[in-house]
Short mmCIF file of C-alpha atoms and ligand atoms in Angstrom, two decimals:
data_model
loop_
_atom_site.label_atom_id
_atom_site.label_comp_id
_atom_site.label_asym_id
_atom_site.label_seq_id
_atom_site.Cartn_x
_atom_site.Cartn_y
_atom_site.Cartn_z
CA UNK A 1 2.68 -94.28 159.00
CA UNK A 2 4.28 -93.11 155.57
CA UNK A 3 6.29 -89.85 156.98
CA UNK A 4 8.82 -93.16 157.07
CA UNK A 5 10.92 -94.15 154.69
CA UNK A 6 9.09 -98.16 153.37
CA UNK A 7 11.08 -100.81 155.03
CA UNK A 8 10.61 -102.88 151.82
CA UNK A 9 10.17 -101.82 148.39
CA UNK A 10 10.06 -104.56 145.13
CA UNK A 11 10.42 -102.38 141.90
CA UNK A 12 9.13 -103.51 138.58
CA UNK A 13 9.49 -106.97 139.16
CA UNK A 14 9.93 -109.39 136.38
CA UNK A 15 9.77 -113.24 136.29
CA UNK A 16 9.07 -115.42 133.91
CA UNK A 17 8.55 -119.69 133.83
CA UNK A 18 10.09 -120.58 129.81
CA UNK A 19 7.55 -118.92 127.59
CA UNK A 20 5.10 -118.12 131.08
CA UNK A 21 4.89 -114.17 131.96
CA UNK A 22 4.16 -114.66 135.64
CA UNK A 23 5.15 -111.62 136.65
CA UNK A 24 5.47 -108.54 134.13
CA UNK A 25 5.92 -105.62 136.36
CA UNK A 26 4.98 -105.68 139.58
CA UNK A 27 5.80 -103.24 142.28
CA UNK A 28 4.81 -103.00 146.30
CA UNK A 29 6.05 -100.58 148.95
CA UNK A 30 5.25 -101.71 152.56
CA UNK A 31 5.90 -99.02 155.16
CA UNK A 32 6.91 -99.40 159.23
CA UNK A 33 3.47 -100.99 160.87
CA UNK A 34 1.97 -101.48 158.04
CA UNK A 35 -0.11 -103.96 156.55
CA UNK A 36 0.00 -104.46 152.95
CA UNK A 37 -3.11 -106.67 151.17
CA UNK A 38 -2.26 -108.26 148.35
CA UNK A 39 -4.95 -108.87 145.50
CA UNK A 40 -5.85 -110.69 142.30
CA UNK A 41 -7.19 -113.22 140.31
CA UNK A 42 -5.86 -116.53 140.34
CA UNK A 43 -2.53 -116.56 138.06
CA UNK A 44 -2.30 -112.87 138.73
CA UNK A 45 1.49 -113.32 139.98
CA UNK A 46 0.98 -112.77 143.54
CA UNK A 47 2.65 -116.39 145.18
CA UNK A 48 5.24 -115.34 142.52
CA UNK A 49 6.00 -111.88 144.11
CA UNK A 50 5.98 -113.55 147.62
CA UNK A 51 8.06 -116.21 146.64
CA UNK A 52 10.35 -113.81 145.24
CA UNK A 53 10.18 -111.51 148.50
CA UNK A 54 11.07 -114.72 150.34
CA UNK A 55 14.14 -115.69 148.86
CA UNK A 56 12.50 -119.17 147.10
CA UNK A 57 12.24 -117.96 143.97
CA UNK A 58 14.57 -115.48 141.78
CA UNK A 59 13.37 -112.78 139.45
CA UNK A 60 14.09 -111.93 135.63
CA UNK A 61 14.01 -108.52 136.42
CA UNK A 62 14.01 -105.54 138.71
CA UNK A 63 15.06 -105.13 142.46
CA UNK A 64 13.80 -105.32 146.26
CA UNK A 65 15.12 -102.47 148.27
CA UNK A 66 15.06 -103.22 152.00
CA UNK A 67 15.82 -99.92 154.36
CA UNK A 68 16.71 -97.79 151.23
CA UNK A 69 18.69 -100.86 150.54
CA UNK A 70 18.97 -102.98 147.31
CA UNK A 71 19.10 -106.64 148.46
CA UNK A 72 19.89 -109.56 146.69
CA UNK A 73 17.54 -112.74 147.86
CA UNK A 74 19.36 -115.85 146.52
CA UNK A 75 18.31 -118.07 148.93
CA UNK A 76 15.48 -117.93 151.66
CA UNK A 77 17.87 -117.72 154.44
CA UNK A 78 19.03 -114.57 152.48
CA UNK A 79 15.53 -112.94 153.31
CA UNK A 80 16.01 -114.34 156.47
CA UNK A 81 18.77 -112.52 157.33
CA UNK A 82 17.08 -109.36 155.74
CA UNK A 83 14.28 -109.42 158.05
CA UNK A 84 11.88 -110.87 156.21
CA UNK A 85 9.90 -114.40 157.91
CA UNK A 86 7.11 -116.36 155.43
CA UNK A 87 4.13 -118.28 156.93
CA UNK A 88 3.44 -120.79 154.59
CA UNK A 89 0.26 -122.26 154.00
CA UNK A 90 1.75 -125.64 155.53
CA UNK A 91 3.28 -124.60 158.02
CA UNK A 92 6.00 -127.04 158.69
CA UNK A 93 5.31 -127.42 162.48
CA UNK A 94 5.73 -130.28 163.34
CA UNK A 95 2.97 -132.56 164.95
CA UNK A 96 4.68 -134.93 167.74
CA UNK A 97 6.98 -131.53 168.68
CA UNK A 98 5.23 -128.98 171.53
CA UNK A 99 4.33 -125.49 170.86
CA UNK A 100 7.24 -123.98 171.99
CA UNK A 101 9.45 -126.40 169.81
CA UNK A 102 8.02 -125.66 166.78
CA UNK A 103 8.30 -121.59 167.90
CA UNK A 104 12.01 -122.77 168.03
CA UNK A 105 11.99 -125.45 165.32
CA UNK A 106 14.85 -125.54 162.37
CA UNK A 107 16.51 -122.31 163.54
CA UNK A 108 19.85 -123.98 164.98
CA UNK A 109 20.89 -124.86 161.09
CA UNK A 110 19.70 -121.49 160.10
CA UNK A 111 20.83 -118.98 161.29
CA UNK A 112 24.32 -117.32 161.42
CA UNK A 113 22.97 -114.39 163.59
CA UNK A 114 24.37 -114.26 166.99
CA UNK A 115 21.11 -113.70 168.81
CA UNK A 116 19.68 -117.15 167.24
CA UNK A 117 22.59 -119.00 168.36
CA UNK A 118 22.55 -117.94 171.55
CA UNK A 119 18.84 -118.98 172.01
CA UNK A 120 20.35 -122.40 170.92
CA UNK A 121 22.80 -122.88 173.88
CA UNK A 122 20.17 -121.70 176.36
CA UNK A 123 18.56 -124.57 178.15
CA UNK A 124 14.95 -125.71 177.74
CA UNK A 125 13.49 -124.06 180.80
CA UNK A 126 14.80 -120.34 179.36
CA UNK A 127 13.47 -121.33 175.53
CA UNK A 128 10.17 -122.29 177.44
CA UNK A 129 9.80 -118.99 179.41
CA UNK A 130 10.79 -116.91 175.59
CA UNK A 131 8.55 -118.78 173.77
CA UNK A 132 5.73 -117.90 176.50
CA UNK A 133 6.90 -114.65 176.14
CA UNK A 134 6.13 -114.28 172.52
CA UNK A 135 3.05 -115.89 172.91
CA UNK A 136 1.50 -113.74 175.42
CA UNK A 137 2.55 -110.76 173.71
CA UNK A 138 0.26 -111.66 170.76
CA UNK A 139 -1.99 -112.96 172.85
CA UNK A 140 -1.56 -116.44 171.71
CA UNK A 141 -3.80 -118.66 173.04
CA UNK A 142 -2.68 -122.44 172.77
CA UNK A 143 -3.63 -124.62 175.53
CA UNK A 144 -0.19 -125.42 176.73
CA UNK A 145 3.39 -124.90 175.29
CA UNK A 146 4.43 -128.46 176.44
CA UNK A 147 1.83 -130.26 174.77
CA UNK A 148 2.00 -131.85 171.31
CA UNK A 149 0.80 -129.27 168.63
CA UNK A 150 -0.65 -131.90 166.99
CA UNK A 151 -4.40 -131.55 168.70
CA UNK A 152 -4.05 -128.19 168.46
CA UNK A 153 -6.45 -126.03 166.17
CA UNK A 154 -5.37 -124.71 162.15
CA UNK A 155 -5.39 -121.37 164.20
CA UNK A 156 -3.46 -121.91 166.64
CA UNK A 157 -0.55 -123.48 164.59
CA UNK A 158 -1.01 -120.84 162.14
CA UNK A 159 -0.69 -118.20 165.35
CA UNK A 160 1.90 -120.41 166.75
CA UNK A 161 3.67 -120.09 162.96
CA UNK A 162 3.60 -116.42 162.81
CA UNK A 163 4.44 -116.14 166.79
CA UNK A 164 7.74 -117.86 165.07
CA UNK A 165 8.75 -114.01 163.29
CA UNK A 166 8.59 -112.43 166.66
CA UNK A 167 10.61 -114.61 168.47
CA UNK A 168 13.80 -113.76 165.60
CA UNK A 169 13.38 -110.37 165.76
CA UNK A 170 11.69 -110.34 161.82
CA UNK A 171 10.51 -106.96 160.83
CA UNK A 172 8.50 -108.39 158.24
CA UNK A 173 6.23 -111.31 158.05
CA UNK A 174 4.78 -112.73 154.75
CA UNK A 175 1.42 -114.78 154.70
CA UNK A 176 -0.38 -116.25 151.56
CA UNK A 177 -3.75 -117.19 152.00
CA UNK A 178 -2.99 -118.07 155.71
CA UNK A 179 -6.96 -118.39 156.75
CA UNK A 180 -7.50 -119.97 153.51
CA UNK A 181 -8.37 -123.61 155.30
CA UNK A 182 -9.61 -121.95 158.31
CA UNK A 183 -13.18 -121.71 160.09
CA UNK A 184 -14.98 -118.34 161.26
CA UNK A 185 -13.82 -118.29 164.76
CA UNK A 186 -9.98 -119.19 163.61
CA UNK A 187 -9.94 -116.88 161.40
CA UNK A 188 -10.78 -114.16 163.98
CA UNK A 189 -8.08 -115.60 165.67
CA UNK A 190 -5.03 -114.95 163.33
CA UNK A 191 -6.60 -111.67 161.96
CA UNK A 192 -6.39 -110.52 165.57
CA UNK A 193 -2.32 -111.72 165.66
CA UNK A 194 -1.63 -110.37 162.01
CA UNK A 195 -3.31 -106.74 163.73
CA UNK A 196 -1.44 -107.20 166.82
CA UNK A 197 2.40 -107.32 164.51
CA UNK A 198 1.94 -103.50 164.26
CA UNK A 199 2.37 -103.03 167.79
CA UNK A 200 5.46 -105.24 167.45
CA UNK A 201 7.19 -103.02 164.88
CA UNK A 202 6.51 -105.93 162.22
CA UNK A 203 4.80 -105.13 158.95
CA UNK A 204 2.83 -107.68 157.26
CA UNK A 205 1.74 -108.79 153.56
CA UNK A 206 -0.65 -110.99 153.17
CA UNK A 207 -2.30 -112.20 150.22
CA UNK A 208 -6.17 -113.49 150.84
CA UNK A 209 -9.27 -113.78 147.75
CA UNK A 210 -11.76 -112.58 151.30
CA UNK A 211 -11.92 -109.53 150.32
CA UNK A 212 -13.97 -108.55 153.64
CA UNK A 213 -11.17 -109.94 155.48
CA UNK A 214 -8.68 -108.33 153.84
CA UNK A 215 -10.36 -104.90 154.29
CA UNK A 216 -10.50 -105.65 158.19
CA UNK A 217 -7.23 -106.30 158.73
CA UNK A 218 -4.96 -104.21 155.62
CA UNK A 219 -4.15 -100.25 155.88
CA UNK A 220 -3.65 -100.43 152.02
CA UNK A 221 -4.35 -103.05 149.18
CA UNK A 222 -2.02 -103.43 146.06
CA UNK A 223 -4.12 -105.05 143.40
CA UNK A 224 -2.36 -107.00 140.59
CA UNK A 225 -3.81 -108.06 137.10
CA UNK A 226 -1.94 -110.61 135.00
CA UNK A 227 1.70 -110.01 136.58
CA UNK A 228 1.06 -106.24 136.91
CA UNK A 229 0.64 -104.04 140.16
CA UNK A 230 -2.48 -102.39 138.46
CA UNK A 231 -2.84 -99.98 141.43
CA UNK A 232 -2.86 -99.28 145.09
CA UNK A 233 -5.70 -98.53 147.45
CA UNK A 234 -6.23 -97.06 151.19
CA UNK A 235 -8.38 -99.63 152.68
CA UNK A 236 -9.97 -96.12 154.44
CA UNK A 237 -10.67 -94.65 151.11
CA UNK A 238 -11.99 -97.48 148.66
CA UNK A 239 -14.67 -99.96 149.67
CA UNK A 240 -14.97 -103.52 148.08
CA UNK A 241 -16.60 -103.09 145.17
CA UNK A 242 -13.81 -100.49 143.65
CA UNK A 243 -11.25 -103.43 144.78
CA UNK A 244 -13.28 -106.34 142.97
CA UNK A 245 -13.65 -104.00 140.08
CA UNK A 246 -10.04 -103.23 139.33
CA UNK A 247 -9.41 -107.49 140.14
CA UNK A 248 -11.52 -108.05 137.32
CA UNK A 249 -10.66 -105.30 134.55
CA UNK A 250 -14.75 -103.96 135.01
CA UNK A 251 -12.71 -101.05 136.81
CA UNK A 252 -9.28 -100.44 134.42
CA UNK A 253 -6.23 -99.86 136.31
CA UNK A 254 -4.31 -96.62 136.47
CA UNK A 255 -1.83 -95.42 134.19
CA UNK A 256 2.09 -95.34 134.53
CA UNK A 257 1.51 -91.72 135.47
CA UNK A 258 -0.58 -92.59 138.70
CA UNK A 259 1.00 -95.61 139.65
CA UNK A 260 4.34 -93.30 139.63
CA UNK A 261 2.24 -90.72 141.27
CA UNK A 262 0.64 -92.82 144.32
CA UNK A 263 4.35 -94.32 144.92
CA UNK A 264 6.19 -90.73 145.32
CA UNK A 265 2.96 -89.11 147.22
CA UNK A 266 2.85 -92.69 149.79
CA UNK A 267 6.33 -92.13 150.10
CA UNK A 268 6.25 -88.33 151.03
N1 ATP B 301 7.12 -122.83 138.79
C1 ATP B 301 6.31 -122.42 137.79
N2 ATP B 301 6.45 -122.91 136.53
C2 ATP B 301 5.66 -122.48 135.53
N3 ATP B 301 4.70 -121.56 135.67
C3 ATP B 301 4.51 -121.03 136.89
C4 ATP B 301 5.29 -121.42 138.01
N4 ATP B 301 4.89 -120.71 139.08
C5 ATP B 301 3.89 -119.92 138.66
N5 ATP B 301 3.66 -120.10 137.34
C6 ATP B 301 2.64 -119.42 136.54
O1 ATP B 301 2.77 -118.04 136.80
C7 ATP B 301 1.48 -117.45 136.86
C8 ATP B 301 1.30 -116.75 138.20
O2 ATP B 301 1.16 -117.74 139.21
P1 ATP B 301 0.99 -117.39 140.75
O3 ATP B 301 1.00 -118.69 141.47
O4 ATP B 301 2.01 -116.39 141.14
O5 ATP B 301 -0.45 -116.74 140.78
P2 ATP B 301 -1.37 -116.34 142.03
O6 ATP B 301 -1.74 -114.92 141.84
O7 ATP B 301 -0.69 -116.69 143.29
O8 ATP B 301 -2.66 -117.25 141.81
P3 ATP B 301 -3.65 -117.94 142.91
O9 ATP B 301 -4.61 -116.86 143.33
O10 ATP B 301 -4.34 -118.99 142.12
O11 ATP B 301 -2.83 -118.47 144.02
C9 ATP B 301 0.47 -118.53 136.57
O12 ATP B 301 0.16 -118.51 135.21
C10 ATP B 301 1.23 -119.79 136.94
O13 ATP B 301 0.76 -120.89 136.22
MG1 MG B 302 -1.14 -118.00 144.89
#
């Protein structure tokens, strides 16, 4: 998985809020297929770094490199265009719309890419049959596309959101807590989507406080302390408690050396 070159890379990101350090220096690689867990306590900077990955918010300080890349997110159809879809804990579907309007939903404003607007002309029956399409391939169950989404399950619309990044072509999909209001058996349910990206050629990050979750579902974990990337961890090669440790400062980060280190050997 990292023979590749990282489709996304944020480097010693910066951002402040007046006299508030959110972020101080935080860096992330994400690689082809990958999925990237995202850890810390709360206030540790992580919505910050996905809000800056997403276009919403701008940084202080350092870059995001997409494909070798440096890109310049001013707006969140700039990350967009880049590749790059967010799931946010919201949502935005909307209720009295069916399933596969909401997979469809907003996109005619949004984007300038020729494949989007294309899907726009198309008539109903051929956006049904896509959005079916997309579905199925991540094995999204939702009891009918026609139907109202507004009986439908916080899993399913959550599925149904990231189902959304497949249908434009994103490489990468962003998610911040997304089973954070969700029951046992929903959970299951978008863990098994989020898993079922790879296969897709999309590479996730996802920021969650389950750590058991997160373990089940990440190949590596990036854990941040008080705006910092603090380290990184192989979800094979760690367990829990060394991930809890280094959230709280019980286990201390490792030095500029490492950190330096662990990027150039992930990336060789
Ligand atoms: N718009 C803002 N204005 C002022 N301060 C902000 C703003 N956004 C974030 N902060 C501050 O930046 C810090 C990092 O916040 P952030 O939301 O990124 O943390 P987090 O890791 O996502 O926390 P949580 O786990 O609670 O979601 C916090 O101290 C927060 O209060
Ligand atoms: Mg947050």
């Amino acid at each position: 998985m990292q023979d590749a070159a990282p489709v996304l890379e944020a480097r010693h990101i910066r951002r402040h809020f007046g006299a508030v350090v959110a972020l101080a220096d935080a860096s992330l690689n994400l690689y082809p297929r990958e999925v990237v867990g995202l850890v810390g306590d709360n206030g540790a900077g992580k919505s910050t770094l996905l809000k800056i990955l997403s276009g919403i918010v701008a940084p202080s300080g350092g870059d995001i490199v997409i494909d070798s890349k440096t890109v310049l997110l001013r707006r969140a159809q700039d990350a967009m265009d880049a590749g790059i879809e967010t799931v946010y804990q919201d949502l935005a579907l909307v209720d009295t719309m069916s399933a596969y309007q909401n997979v469809y939903l907003g996109r005619e404003e949004l984007s300038p890419n020729p494949v989007a607007r294309f899907f726009n002309l198309v008539d109903d029956k051929k956006m049904r049959a896509r959005a079916r399409e997309v579905l199925d391939a991540l094995q999204v169950k939702v009891p009918s596309i026609n139907v109202a989404v507004k009986g439908m399950s916080g899993g399913q619309r959550q599925c149904l959101a990231i189902a959304r990044a497949l249908l434009w072509g994103r490489r990468i999909v962003i998610l911040d807590e997304p089973t954070a209001a969700l029951g046992v058996r929903e959970t299951g349910q978008v863990l098994e989507v989020i898993r079922d990206l790879r296969k897709h050629d999309v590479s996730v990050i996802i920021v969650s406080h389950n750590m058991q979750q997160l373990m089940s579902v990440a190949d590596r974990i990036t854990v941040m302390r008080l705006g910092r990337s603090i380290a990184t961890r192989t979800v094979k090669d760690t367990e829990v408690n060394e991930i809890v440790g280094l959230i709280t400062g019980a286990i201390p980060g490792d030095s500029p050396e490492a950190l330096a280190q662990s990027a150039a050997q992930s990336a060789a």
